[in-house]
XYZ file of C-alpha atoms in Angstrom:
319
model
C 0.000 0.000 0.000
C 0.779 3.224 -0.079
C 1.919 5.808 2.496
C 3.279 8.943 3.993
C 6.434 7.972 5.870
C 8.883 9.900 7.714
C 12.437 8.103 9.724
C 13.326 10.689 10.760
C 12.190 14.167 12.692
C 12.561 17.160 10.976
C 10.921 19.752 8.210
C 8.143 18.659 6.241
C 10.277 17.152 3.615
C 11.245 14.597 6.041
C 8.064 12.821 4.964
C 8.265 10.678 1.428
C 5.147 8.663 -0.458
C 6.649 4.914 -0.070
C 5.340 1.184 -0.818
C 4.487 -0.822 2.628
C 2.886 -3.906 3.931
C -0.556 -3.698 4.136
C -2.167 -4.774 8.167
C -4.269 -7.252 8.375
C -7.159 -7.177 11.361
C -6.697 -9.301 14.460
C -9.525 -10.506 16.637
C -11.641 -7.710 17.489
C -10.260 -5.172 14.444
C -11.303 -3.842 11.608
C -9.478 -2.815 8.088
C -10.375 0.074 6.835
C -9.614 1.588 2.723
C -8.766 5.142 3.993
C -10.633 7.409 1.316
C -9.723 10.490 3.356
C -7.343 11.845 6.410
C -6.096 15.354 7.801
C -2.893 16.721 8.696
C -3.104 18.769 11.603
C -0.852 20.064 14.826
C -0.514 16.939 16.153
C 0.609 15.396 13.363
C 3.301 18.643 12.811
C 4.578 17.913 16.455
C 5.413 14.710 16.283
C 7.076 14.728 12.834
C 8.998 17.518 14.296
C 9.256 16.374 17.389
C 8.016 19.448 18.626
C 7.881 20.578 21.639
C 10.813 18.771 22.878
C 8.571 16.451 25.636
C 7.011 14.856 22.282
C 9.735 12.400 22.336
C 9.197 10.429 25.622
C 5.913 9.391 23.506
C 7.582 8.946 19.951
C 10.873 8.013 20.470
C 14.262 10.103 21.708
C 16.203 9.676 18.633
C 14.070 8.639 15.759
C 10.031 8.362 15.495
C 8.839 4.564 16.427
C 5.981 5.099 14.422
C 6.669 6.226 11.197
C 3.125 6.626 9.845
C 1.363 9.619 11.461
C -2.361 10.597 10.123
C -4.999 10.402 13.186
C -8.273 11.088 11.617
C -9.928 9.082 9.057
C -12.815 8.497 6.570
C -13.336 5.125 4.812
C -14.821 2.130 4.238
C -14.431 -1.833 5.512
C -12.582 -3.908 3.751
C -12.251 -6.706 5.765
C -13.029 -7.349 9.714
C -11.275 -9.765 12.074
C -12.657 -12.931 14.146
C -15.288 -11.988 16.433
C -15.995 -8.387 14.720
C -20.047 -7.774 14.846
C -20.359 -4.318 14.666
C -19.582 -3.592 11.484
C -19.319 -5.188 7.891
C -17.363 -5.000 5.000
C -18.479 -1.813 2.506
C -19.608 0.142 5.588
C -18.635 3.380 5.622
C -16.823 4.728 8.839
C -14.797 7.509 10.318
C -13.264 7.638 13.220
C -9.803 8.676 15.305
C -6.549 6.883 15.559
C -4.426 7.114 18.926
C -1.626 5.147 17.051
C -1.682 7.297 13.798
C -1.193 5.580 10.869
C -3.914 6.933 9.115
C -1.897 8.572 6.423
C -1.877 5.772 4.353
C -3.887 3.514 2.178
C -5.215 0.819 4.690
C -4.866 0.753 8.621
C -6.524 -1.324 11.532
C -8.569 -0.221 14.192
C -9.964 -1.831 16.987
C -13.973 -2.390 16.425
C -15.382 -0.776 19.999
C -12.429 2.012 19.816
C -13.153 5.841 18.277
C -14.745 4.106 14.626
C -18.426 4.843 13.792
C -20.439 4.374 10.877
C -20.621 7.473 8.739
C -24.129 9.125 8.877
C -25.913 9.285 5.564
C -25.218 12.106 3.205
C -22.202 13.002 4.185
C -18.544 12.415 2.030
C -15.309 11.256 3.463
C -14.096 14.239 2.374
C -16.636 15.793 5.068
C -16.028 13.294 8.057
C -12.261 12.996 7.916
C -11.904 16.081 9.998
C -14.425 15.586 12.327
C -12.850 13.935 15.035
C -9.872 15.704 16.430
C -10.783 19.008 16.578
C -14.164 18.179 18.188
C -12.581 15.973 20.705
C -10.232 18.572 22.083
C -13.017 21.230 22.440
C -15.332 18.534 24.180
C -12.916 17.630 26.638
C -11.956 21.323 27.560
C -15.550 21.727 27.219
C -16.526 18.996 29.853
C -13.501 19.904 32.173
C -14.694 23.265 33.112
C -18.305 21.629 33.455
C -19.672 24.738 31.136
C -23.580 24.245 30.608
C -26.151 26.204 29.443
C -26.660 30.272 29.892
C -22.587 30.344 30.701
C -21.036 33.179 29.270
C -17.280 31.730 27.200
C -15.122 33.517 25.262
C -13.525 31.330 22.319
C -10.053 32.782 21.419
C -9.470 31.101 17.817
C -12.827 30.568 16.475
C -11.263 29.598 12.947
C -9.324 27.295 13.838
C -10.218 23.578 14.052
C -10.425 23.323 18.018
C -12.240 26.346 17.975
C -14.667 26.272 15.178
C -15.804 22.960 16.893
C -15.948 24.792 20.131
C -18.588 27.430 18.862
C -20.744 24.597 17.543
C -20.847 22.249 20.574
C -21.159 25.437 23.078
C -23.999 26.775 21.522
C -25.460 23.005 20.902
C -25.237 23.397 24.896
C -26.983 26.626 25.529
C -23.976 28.397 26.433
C -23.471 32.062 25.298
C -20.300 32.259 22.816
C -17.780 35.061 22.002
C -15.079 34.388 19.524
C -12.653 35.726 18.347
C -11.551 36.161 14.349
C -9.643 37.918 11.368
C -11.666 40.167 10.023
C -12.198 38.227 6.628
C -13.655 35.623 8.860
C -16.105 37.405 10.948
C -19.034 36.480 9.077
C -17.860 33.055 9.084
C -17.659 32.407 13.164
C -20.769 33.969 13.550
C -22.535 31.787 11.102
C -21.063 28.742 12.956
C -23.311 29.883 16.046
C -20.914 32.503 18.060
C -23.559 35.090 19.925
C -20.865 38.149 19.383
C -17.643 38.232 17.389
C -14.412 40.089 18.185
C -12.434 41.190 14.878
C -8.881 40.513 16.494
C -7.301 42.072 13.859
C -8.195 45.920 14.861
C -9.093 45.169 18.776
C -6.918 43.370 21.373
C -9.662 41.011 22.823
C -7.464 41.028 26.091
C -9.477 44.564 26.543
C -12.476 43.208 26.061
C -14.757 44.892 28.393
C -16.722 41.782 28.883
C -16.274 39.386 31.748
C -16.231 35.302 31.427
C -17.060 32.258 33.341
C -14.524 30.294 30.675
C -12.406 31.658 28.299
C -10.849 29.089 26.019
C -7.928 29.508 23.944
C -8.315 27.196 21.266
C -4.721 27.895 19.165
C -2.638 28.231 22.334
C -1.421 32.190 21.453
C -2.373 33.951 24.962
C -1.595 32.860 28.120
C -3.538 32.897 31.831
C -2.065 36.420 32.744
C -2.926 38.004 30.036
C -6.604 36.716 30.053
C -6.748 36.998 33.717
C -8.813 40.374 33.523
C -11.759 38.818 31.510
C -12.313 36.068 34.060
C -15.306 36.335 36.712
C -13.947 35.518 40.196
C -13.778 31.653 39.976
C -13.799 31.528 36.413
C -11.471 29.091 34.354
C -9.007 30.001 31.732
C -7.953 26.934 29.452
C -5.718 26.373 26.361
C -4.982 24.243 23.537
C -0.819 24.597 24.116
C 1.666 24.549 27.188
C 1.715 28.221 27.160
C 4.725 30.960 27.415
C 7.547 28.430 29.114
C 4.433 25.604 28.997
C 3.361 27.229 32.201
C -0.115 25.729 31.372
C 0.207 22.679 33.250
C 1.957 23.689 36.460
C -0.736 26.551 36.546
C -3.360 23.888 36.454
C -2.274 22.227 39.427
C -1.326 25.695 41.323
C -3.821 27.725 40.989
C -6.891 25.888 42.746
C -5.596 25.996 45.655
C -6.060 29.996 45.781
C -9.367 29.277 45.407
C -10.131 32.098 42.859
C -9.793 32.053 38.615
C -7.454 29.448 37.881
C -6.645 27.555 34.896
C -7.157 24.176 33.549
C -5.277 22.133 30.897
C -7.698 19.551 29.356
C -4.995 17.595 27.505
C -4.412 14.760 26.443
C -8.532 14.749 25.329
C -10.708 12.241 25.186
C -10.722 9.816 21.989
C -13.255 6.960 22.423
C -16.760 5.045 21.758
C -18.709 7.903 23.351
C -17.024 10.563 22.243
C -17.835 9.474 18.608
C -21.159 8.891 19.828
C -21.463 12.616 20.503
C -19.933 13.457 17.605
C -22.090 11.642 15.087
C -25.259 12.499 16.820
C -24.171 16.201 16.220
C -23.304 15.872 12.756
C -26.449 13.675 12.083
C -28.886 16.721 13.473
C -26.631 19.260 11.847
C -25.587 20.878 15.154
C -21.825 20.343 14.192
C -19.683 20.129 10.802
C -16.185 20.595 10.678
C -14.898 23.352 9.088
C -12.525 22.439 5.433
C -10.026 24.440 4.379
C -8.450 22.903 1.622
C -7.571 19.145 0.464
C -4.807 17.778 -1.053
C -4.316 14.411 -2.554
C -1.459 12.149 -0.789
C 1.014 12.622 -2.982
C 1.437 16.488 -2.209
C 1.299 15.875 1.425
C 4.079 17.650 1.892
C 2.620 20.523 0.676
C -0.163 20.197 3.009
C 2.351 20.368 6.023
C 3.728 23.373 5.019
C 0.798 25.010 3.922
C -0.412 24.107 8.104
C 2.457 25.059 9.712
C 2.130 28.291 7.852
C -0.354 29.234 10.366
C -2.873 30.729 8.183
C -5.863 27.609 7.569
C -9.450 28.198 8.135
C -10.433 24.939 10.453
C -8.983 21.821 8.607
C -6.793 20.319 5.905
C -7.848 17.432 4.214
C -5.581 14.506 2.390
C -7.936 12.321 -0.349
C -6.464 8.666 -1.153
């Protein structure tokens, strides 16, 4: 099969197309024709191996796995011994912890984060539904927001963020984002109550005040968001923050018993979480945003074009 492999940490060109063994399911797994994947800023850290902690998980010297890809969109092609939830020629998407998904075929475990894709919908459309999603649900369920909260969404172009808007408002909650001004419009049409143009107003000054504010690309930090916070309101990010402060604050700050920060990572990837997903897609409450797709053999191309730092939501690769 084919596949995007990299040996080696490093720039984007690290990664080359290359002929491989196809898996085969075990008991319990399923083997799914990838039609569709992503590359997003997990997959950029650990072909980077950036930030430096990345390694403990990947390897010190050279990456252990050497297929990355996380999200998927496919179909069956063959299911292991005692596999009864799905058949071959289903149609599925889902999440891989173990990457690999940046190639033609991989295996995934038949009660892990795989679902059946709901009707209508392309591959194209449910490859980038997963991580994104996930990572705002699990900040999202960490601060415990529910309906009539007031949460300000720093990012709400992004892919974290975007999926933010949708689920908060799917929750009752009352949404502020933030955006370029070319993509004002855009975040409020995902669902965002009020949207600050952060290109001619420094939402830091926002004269607003938050039970959660959420920064969903990881570009502000807890002191400078400190002043938008209600007394025991919760500051969270999508990064380490300035010196990756992010976690240490999260286990310091509590204890003062005022605003404090939380640090929802790793998220959530599982059987219910897909659940959620899938029943928000299905009722239209929730579609991932698509920037732009490139076929696997300019993946390259698509890494550069993400670590430019300039996509709207997601960045699709079609096999």
């Amino acid at each position: 099969m084919r596949a995007a492999v990299q040996t080696r940490y490093g720039a984007p060109d690290v990664v080359r197309i290359e002929e491989v063994a196809s898996p085969a399911p075990e008991a319990g797994e399923v083997l799914v024709r990838v039609r569709a994947t992503t590359v997003n800023r997990t997959d950029c850290g650990f072909r980077a191996a950036e930030p430096w902690f990345v390694r403990f998980f990947s390897g010190p010297l050279r990456p252990r796995v050497t297929i990355l890809g996380c999200e998927f969109a496919g179909e069956i092609e063959s299911v292991g011994p005692d596999v009864t939830a799905f058949e071959v020629g289903d149609r599925v998407f889902g999440f891989s912890e173990g990457f690999r998904a940046h190639a033609e075929y991989l295996t995934m475990r038949a009660d892990d984060a795989i679902a059946t894709m709901p009707s209508g919908k392309t591959f194209e459309e449910l490859a980038p539904s997963t991580e994104g999603s996930h990572y705002a649900l699990s900040a999202i369920r960490k601060a415990r927001i529910r309906a009539g909260r007031d949460v300000l969404v720093h990012g709400g172009t992004g892919a974290i963020g975007s999926a933010a808007v949708q689920i908060l408002k799917h929750i009752g909650a009352t949404v502020t984002a933030t955006a370029d001004t070319d993509h004002v419009e855009l975040v409020r049409g995902l669902g965002a109550d009020r949207v600050i143009d952060r290109t001619t107003e420094d939402f830091t000054q926002d004269g607003q005040d938050y039970d959660v504010v959420l920064d969903s690309v990881g570009k502000s930090s807890f002191g400078r968001c400190k002043r938008l916070l209600r007394p025991r309101g919760i500051y969270l990010s999508s990064d380490l923050g300035p010196l990756s402060q992010n976690p240490f604050l999260a286990l310091g700050t509590p204890l003062l018993g005022g605003k404090r920060v939380q640090f929802p990572i790793p998220p959530r990837h599982g059987a219910p979480e897909m659940r959620y997903v899938k029943d928000m897609i299905e009722t239209g409450a929730f579609a991932p945003l698509v920037d732009r797709a490139y076929p696997l053999e300019q993946i390259v191309e698509a890494y550069r074009y993400v670590e430019a730092g300039g996509k709207i939501g997601n960045v699709v690769i079609t096999l």
